[in-house]
CSV table of C-alpha atoms in Angstrom, one decimal:
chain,number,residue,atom,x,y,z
A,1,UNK,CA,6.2,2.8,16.3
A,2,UNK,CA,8.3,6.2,16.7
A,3,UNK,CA,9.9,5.4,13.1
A,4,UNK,CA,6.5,5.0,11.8
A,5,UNK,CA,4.9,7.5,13.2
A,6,UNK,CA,7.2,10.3,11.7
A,7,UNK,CA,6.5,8.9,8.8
A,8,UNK,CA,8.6,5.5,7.8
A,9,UNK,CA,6.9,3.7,5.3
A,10,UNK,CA,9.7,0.7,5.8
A,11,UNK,CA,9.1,0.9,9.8
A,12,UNK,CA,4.8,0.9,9.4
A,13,UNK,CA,5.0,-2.1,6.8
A,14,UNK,CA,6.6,-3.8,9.7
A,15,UNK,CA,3.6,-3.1,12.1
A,16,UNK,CA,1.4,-4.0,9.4
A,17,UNK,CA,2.9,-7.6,9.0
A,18,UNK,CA,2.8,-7.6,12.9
A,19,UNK,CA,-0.9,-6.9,13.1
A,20,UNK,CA,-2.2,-8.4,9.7
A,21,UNK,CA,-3.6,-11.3,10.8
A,22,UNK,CA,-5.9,-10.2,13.4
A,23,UNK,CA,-6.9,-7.1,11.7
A,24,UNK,CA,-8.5,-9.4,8.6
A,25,UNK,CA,-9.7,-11.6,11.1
A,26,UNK,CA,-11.5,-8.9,12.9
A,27,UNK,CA,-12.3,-7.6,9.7
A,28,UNK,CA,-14.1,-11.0,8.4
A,29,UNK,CA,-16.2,-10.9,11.7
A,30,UNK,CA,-18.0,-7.1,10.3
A,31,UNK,CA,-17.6,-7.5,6.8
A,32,UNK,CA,-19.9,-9.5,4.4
A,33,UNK,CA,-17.5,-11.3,2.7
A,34,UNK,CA,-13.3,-12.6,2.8
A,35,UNK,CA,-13.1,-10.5,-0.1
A,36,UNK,CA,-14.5,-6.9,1.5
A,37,UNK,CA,-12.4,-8.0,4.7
A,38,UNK,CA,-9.3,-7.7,3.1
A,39,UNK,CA,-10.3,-4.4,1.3
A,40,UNK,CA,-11.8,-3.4,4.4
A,41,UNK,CA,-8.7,-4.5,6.4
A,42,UNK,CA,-5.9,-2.8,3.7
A,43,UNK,CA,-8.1,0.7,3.8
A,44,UNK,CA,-8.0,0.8,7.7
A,45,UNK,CA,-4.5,0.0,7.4
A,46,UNK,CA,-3.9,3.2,5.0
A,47,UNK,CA,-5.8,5.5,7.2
A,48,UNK,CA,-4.1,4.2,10.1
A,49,UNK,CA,-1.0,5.7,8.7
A,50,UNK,CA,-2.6,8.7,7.3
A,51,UNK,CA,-3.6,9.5,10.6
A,52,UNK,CA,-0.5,8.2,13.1
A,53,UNK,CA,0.6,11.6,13.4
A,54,UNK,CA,-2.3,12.8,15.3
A,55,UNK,CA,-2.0,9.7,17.8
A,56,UNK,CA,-0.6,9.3,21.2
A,57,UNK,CA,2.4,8.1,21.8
A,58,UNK,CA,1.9,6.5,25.0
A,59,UNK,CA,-1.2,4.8,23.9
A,60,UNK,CA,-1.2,1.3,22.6
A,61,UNK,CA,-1.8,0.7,18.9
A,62,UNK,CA,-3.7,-2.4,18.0
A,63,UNK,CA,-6.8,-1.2,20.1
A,64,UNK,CA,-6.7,1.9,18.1
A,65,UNK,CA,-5.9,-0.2,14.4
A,66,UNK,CA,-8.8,-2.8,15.0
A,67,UNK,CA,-11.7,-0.1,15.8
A,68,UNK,CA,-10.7,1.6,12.5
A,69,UNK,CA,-10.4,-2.0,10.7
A,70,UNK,CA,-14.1,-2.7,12.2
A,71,UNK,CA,-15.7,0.8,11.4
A,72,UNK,CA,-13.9,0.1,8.1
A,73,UNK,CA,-15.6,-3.3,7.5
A,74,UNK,CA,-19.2,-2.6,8.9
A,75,UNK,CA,-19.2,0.9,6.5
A,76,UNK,CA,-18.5,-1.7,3.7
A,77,UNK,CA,-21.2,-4.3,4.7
A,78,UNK,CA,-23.5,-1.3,4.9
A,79,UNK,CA,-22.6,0.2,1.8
A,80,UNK,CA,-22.6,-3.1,-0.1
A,81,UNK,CA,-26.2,-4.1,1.6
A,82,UNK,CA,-25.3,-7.1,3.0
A,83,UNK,CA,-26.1,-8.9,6.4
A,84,UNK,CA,-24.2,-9.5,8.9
A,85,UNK,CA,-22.6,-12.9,10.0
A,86,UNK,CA,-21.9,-14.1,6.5
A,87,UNK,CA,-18.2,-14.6,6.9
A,88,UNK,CA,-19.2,-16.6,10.1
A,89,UNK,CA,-21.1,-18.7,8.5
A,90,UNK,CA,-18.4,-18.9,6.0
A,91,UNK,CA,-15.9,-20.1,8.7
A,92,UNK,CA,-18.2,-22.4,10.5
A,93,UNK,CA,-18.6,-24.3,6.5
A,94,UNK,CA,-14.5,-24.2,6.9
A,95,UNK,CA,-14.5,-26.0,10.3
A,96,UNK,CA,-13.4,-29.5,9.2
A,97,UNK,CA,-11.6,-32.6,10.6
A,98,UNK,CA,-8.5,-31.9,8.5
A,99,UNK,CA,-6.2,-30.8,10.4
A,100,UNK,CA,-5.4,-32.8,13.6
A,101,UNK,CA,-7.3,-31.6,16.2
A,102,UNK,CA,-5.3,-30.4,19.7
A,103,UNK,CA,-6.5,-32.9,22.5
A,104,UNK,CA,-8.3,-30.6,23.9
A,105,UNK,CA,-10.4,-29.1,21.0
A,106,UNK,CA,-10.8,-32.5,20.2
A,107,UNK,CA,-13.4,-33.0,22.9
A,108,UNK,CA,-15.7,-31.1,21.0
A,109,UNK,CA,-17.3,-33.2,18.3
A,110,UNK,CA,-18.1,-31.8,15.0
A,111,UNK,CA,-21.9,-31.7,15.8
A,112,UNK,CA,-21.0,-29.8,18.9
A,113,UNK,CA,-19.1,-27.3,17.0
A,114,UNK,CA,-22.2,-26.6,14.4
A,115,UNK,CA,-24.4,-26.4,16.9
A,116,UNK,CA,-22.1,-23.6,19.0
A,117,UNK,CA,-21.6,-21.6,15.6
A,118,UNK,CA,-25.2,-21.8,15.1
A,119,UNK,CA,-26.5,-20.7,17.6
A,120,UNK,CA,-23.5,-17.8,17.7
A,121,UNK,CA,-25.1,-16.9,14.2
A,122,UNK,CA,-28.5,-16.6,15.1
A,123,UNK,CA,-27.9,-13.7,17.8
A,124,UNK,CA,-28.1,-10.3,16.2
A,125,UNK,CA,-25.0,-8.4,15.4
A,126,UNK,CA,-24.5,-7.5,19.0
A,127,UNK,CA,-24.4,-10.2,20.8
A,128,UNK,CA,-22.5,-12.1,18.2
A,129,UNK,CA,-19.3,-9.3,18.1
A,130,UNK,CA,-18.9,-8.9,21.6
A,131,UNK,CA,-18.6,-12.7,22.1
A,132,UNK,CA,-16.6,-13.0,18.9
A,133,UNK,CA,-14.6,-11.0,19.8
A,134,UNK,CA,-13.6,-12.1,23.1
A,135,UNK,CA,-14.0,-16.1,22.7
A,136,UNK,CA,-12.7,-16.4,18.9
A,137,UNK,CA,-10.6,-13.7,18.5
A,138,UNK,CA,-9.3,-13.1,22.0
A,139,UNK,CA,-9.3,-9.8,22.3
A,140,UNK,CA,-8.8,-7.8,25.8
A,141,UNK,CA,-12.1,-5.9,27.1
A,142,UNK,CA,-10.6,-2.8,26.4
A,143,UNK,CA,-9.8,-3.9,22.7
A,144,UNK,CA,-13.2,-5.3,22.6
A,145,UNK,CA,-14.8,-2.0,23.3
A,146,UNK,CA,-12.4,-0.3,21.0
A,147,UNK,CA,-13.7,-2.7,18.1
A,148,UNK,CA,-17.4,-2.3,19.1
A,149,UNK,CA,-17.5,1.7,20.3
A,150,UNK,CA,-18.0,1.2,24.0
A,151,UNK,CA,-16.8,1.6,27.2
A,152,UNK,CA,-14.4,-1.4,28.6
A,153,UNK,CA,-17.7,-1.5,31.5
A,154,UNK,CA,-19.9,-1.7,29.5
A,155,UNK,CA,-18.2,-5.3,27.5
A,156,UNK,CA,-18.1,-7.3,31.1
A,157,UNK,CA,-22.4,-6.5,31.2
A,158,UNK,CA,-22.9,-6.9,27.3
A,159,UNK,CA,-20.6,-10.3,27.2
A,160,UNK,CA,-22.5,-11.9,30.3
A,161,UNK,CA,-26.3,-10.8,28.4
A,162,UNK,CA,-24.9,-12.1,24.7
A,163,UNK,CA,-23.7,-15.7,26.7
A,164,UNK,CA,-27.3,-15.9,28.1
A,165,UNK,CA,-29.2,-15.4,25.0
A,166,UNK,CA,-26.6,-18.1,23.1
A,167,UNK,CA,-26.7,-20.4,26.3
A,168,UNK,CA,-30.9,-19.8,25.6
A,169,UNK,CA,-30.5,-20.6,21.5
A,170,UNK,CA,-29.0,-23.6,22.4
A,171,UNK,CA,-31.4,-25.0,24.7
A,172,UNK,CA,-34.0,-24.1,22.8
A,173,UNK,CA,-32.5,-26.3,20.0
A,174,UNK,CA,-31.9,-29.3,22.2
A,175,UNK,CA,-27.6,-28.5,21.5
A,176,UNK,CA,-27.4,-26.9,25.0
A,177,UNK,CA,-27.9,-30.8,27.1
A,178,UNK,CA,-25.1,-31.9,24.3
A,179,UNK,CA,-22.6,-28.8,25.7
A,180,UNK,CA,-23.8,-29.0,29.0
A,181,UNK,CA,-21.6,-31.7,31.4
B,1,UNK,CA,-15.4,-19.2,33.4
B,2,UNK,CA,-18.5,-20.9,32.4
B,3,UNK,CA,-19.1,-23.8,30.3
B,4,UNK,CA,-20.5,-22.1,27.8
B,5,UNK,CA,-17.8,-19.9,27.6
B,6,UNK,CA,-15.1,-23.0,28.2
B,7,UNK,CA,-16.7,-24.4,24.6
B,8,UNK,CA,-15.9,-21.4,23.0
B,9,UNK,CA,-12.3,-21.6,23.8
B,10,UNK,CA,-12.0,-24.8,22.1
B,11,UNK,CA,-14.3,-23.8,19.0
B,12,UNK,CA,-11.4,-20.7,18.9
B,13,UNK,CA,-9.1,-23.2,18.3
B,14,UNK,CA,-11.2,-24.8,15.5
B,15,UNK,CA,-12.1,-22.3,13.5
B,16,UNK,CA,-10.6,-22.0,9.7
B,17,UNK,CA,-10.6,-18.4,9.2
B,18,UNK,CA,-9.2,-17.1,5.1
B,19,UNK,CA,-5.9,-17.2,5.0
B,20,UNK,CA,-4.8,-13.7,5.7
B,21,UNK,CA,-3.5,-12.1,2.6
B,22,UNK,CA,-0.4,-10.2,2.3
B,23,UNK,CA,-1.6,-7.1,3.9
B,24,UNK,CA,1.5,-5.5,4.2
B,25,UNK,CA,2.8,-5.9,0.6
B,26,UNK,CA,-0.3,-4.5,-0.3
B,27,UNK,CA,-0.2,-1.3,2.2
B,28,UNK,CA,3.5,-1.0,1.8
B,29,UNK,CA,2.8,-0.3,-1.9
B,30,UNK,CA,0.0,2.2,-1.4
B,31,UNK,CA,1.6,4.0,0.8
B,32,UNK,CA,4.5,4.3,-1.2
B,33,UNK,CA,2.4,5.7,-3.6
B,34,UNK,CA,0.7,8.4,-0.9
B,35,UNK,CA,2.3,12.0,-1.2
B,36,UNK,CA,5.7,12.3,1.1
B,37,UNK,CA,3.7,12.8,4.8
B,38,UNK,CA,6.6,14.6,5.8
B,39,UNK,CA,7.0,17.5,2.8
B,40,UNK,CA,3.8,16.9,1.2
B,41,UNK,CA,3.5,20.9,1.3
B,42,UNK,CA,7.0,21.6,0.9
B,43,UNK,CA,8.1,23.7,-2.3
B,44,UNK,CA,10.6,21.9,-4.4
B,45,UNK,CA,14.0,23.1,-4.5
B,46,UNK,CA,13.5,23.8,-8.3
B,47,UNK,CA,10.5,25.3,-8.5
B,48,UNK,CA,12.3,28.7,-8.2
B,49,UNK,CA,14.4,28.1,-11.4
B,50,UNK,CA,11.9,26.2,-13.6
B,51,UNK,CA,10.2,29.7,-14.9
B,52,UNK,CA,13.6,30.8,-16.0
B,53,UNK,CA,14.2,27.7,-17.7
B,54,UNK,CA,10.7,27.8,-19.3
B,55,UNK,CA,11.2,31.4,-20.5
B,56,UNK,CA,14.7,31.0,-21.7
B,57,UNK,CA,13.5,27.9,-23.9
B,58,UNK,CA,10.4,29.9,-25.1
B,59,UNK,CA,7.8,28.3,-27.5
B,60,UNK,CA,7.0,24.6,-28.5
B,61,UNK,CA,9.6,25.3,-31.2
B,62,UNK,CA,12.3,26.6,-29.4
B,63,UNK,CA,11.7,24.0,-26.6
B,64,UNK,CA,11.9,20.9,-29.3
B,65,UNK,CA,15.2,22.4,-30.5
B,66,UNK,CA,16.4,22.7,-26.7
B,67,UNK,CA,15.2,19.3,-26.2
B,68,UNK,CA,17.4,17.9,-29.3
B,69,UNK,CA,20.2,19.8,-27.9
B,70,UNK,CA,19.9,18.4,-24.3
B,71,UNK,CA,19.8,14.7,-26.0
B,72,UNK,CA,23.4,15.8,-28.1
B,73,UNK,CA,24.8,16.4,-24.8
B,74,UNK,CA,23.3,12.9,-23.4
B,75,UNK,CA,24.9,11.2,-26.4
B,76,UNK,CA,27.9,12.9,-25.9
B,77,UNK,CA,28.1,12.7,-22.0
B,78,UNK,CA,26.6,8.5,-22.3
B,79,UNK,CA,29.7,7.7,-24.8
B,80,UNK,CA,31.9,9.3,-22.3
B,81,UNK,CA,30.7,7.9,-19.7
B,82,UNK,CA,31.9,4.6,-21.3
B,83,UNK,CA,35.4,5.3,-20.7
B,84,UNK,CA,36.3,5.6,-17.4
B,85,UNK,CA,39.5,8.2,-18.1
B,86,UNK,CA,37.7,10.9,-19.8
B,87,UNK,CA,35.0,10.6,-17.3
B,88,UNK,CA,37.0,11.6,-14.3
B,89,UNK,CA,38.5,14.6,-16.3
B,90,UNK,CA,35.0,16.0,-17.4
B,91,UNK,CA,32.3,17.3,-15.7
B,92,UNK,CA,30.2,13.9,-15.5
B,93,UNK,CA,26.3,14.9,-15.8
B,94,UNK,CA,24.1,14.5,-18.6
B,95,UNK,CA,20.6,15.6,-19.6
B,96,UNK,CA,17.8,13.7,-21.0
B,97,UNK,CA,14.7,16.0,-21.9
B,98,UNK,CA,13.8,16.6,-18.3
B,99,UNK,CA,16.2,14.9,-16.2
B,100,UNK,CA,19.6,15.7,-15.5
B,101,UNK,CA,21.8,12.9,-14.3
B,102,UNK,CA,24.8,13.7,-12.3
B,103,UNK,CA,28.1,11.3,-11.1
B,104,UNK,CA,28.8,11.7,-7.7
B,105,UNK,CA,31.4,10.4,-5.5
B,106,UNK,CA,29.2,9.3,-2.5
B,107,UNK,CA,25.8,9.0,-2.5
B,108,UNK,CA,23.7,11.2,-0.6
B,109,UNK,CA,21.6,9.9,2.0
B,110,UNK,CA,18.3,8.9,0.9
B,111,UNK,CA,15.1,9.8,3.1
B,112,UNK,CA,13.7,7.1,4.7
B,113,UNK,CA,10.3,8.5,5.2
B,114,UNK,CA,10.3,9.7,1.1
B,115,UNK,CA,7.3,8.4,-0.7
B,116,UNK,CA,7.4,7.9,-4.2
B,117,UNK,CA,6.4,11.6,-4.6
B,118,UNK,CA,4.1,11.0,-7.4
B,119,UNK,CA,1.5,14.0,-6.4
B,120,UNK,CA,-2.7,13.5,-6.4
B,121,UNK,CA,-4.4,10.1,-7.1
B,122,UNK,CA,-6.6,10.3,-9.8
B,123,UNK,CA,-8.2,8.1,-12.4
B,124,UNK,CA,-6.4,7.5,-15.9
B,125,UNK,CA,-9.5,9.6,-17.8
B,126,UNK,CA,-9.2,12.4,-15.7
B,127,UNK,CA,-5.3,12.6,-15.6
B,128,UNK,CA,-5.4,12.4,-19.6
B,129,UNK,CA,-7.6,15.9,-18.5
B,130,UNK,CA,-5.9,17.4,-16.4
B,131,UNK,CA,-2.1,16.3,-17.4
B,132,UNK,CA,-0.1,18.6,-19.3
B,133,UNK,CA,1.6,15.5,-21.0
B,134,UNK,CA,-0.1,12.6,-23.0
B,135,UNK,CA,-0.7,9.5,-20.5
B,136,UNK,CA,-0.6,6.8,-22.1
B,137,UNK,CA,-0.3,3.3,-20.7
B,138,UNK,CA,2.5,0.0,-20.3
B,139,UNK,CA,-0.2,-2.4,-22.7
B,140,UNK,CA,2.0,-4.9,-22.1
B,141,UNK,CA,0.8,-4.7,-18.4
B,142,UNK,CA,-3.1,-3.7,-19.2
B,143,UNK,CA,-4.8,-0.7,-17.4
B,144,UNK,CA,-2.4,0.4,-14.1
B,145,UNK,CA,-3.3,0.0,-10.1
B,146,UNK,CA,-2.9,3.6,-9.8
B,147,UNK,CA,-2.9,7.0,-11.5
B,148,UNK,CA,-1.5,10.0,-10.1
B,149,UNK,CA,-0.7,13.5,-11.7
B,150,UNK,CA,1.7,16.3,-9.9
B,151,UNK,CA,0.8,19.3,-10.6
B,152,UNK,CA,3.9,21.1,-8.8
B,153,UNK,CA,6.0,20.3,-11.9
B,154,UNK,CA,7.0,23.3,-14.1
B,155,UNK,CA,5.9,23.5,-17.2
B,156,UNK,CA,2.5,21.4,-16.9
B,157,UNK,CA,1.5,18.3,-14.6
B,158,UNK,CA,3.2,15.3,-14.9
B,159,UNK,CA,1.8,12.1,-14.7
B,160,UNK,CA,2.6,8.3,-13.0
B,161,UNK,CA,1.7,4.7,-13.6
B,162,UNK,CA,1.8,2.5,-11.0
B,163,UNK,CA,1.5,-1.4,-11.8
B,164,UNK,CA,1.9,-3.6,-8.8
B,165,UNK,CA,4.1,-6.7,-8.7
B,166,UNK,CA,2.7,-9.4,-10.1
B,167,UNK,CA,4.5,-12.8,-11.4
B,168,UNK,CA,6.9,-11.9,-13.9
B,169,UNK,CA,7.2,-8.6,-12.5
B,170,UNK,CA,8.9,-8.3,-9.7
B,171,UNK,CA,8.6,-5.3,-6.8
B,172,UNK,CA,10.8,-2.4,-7.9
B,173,UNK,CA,10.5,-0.4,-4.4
B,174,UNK,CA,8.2,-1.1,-2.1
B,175,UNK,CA,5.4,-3.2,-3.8
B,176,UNK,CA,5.9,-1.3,-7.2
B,177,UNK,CA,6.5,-3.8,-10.3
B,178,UNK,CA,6.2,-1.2,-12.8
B,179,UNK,CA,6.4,3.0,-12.6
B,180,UNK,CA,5.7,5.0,-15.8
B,181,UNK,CA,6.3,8.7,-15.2
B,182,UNK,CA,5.7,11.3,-18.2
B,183,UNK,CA,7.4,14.5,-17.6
B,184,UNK,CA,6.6,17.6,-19.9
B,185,UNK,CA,10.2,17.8,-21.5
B,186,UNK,CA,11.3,21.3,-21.8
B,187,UNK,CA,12.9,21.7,-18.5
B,188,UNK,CA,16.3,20.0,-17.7
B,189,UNK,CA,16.0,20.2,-13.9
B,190,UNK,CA,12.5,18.8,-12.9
B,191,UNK,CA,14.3,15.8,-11.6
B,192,UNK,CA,18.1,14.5,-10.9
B,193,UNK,CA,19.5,11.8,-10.6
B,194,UNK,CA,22.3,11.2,-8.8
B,195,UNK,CA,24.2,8.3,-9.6
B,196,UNK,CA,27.7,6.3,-7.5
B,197,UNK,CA,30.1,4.6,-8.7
B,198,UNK,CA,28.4,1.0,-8.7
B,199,UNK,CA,25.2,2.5,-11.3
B,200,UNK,CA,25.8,2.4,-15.0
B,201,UNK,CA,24.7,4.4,-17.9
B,202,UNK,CA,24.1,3.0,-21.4
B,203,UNK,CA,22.6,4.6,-24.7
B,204,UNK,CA,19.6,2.5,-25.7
B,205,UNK,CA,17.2,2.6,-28.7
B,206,UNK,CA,14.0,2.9,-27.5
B,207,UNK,CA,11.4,2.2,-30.5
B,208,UNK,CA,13.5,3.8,-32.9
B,209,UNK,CA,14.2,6.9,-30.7
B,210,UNK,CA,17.4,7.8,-28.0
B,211,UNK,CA,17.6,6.6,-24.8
B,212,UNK,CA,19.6,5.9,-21.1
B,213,UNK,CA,19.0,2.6,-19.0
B,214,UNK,CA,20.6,3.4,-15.6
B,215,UNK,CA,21.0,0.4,-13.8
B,216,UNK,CA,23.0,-1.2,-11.4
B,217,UNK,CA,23.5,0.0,-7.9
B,218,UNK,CA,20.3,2.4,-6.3
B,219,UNK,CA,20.6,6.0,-7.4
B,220,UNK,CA,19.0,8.8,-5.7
B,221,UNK,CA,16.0,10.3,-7.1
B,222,UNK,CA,15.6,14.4,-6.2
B,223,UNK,CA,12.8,15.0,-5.4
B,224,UNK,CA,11.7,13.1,-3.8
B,225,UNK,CA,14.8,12.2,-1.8
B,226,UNK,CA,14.6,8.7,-2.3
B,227,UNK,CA,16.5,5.4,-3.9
B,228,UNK,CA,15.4,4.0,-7.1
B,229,UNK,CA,16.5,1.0,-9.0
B,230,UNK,CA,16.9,0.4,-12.6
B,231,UNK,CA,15.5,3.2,-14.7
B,232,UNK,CA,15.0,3.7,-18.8
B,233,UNK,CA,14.4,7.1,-19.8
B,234,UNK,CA,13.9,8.3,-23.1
B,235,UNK,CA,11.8,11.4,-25.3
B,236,UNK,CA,9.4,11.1,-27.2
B,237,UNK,CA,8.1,14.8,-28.3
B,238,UNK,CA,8.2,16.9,-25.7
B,239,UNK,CA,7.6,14.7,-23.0
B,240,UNK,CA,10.2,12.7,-20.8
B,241,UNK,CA,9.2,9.1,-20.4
B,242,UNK,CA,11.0,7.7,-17.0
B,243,UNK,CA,10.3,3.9,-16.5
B,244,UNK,CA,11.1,2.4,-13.4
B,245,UNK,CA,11.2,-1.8,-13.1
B,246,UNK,CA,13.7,-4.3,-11.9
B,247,UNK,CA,13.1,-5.9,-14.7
B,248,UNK,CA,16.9,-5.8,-16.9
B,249,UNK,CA,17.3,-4.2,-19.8
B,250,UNK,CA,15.7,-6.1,-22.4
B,251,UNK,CA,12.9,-6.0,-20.2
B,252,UNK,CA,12.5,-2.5,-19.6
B,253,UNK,CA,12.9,-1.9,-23.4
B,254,UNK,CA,9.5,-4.7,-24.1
B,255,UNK,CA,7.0,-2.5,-21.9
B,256,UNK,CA,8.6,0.6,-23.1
B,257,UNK,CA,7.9,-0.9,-26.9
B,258,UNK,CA,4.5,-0.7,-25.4
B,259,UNK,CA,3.7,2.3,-24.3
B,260,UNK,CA,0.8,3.5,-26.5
């Protein structure tokens, strides 16, 4: 990072390679499409090192990379006109029986995994980042409320509404006594 | 943690995302294409002798002649370079239009934070503007990535192609299959190259006209500071045609066939 940050292109293509695959994926969660995710996600990368300079040290860096990757990929979405979730719905068509499931993953049946990406789709934008980001991609609160433009607080409160109105979709659609034990 | 919350742990693991693309190949090259972050502002350490040079060479006529001169002495100084004897008992440089090439016995340092130094990003209409030299392109390749004219070199703005790596051309530095750089001509110190003992020098034809293909070991580009791999230079007019690739020779000498 202190190579990079005075200005060592060889040193920052190393932190890109390091951070590349959860920047795009954060990236196809704001952006309307895989193919303005990776614009969205190369352009955050550039500005990122346009403006390492000016950032601190001490603080840690993929918090800071994924809110420009997501400010990135939203200003696209808006640009471009498109609605949000797209790429979600993208993934949940990719969600297949190829690959051999983990034993645990494997108690969720296909119909069980629709029905959960469903009714993740059909909250608004919201609700659907803040648990996307912390159940799919795994991010801390505080990178969370980087990604989203919030206080850490304020995740815990948002996270615990956006579960309630997705535990509510899927009742309403009959899914939630399928998930439920 | 809740049920709910439980299932989404196991969807995480089930979820396809795209395949992540080569983000850093990508970014590397762009970057490498940004201005030097470091000395973006920084005068270059010819700018102060340029003018003279431009004045001493006076009109276009004068500077044609001085051009023809400056590829005598390449001819001269590439034979000579040939044989290894008379090398080491003359001084070993040579100019080609705008670029003088010097032997040294250890190669400098190279900064590790130099970009590729190519000045503003622009579009290809607006450099053929703005540029002091013609821009035309590598047809061989079709239209470049990126377009970028410097207006800190003497004697008009210069201009750069940049085509990424692609299959069949391979990255140069950083990303970069393919760098076309017009020079204006006139001025035998815009850029130097300084070359060790492990980088060649050969006279080529390029398209009927003279030419040098350094290649071999890195040399040291100045400015900006920084290593670059096998190069074919060559004049056409009064502009100094640098082509970086690591494509070989016979390579280098197809896309240059195509510059149009």
């Amino acid at each position: 990072m202190a190579r990079a940050r005075r200005g060592d292109a060889v040193a920052y293509e190393a932190l890109v390679r390091a951070h590349q695959d959860i920047a795009f994926r954060t990236a196809c969660l704001f952006a309307g499409s895989a193919a303005d995710a990776e614009e969205a996600a190369q352009e955050a990368f550039v500005k990122a090192w346009r403006a390492l300079p000016r950032f601190r040290p001490d603080a840690p860096f993929r918090p800071w990379l994924l809110a420009i990757v997501a400010n990135e990929a939203r200003d696209r979405r808006r640009a471009a006109g498109r609605r949000a979730g797209l790429v979600l719905r993208a993934a949940q068509e990719r969600v297949s029986g190829d690959a051999a499931p983990s034993p645990e993953a494997a108690l969720l049946a296909g119909g069980e995994r629709r029905e959960l990406l469903a009714a993740l789709g059909a909250l608004d934008e919201r609700d659907r980042a803040v648990i996307a980001c912390r159940h799919l991609l795994d991010l801390s609160e505080r990178e969370t409320a980087e990604v989203l433009g919030c206080r850490p607080g304020t995740v815990k409160s948002r996270l615990s509404r956006a579960l309630g109105r997705m535990r509510a979709e899927l009742e309403s659609t009959g899914a939630g006594e399928v998930v439920a034990p | 943690m809740t049920d709910l919350e439980q299932q989404l742990a196991l969807l995480r693991d089930e979820i396809a995302w795209p395949p992540t693309p080569d983000l850093a190949g990508a970014v590397g090259a762009r970057i490498a294409t940004e201005p030097d972050r470091a000395g973006r502002d920084k005068p270059r350490p010819w700018t102060s002798v340029a003018p003279r040079v431009r004045d001493r060479l006076g009109g276009p006529r004068a500077r044609a002649a001085a051009i023809a001169a400056l590829v005598v002495v390449a001819v001269l100084a590439a034979t000579l370079a040939a044989a290894p004897g008379v090398r080491a008992r003359i001084a070993d440089w040579l100019g080609i239009g705008a670029v003088r090439i010097e032997r040294v016995d250890r190669l400098p340092d190279a900064s590790p934070s130099a970009g590729l130094g190519l000045g503003t990003r622009t579009t290809l209409p607006a450099a053929r503007r703005t540029a002091g030299v013609p821009v035309p392109t590598i047809t061989a390749l079709g239209p470049p990535d990126a377009v970028y004219v410097d207006r800190r070199v003497p004697g008009g703005a210069g201009a750069s192609l940049v085509y990424l790596a692609r299959p069949g051309l391979p990255s140069a530095t950083r990303g970069v299959g393919a760098l076309l750089t017009m020079l204006p001509g006139g001025d035998p110190l815009i850029v130097k190259k300084l070359l060790g003992a492990g980088t060649s020098v050969q006279s080529v034809d390029v398209d009927g006209g003279f030419g040098v293909f350094v290649a071999g070991d890195a040399h040291l580009v100045v400015p900006p500071n920084r290593l670059a791999g096998n190069t074919l230079l060559w004049v056409r007019g009064e502009t100094t045609y640098r082509l970086e690739t690591a494509l070989g020779r016979d390579g280098a000498l197809r896309l240059a066939r195509s510059v149009r």
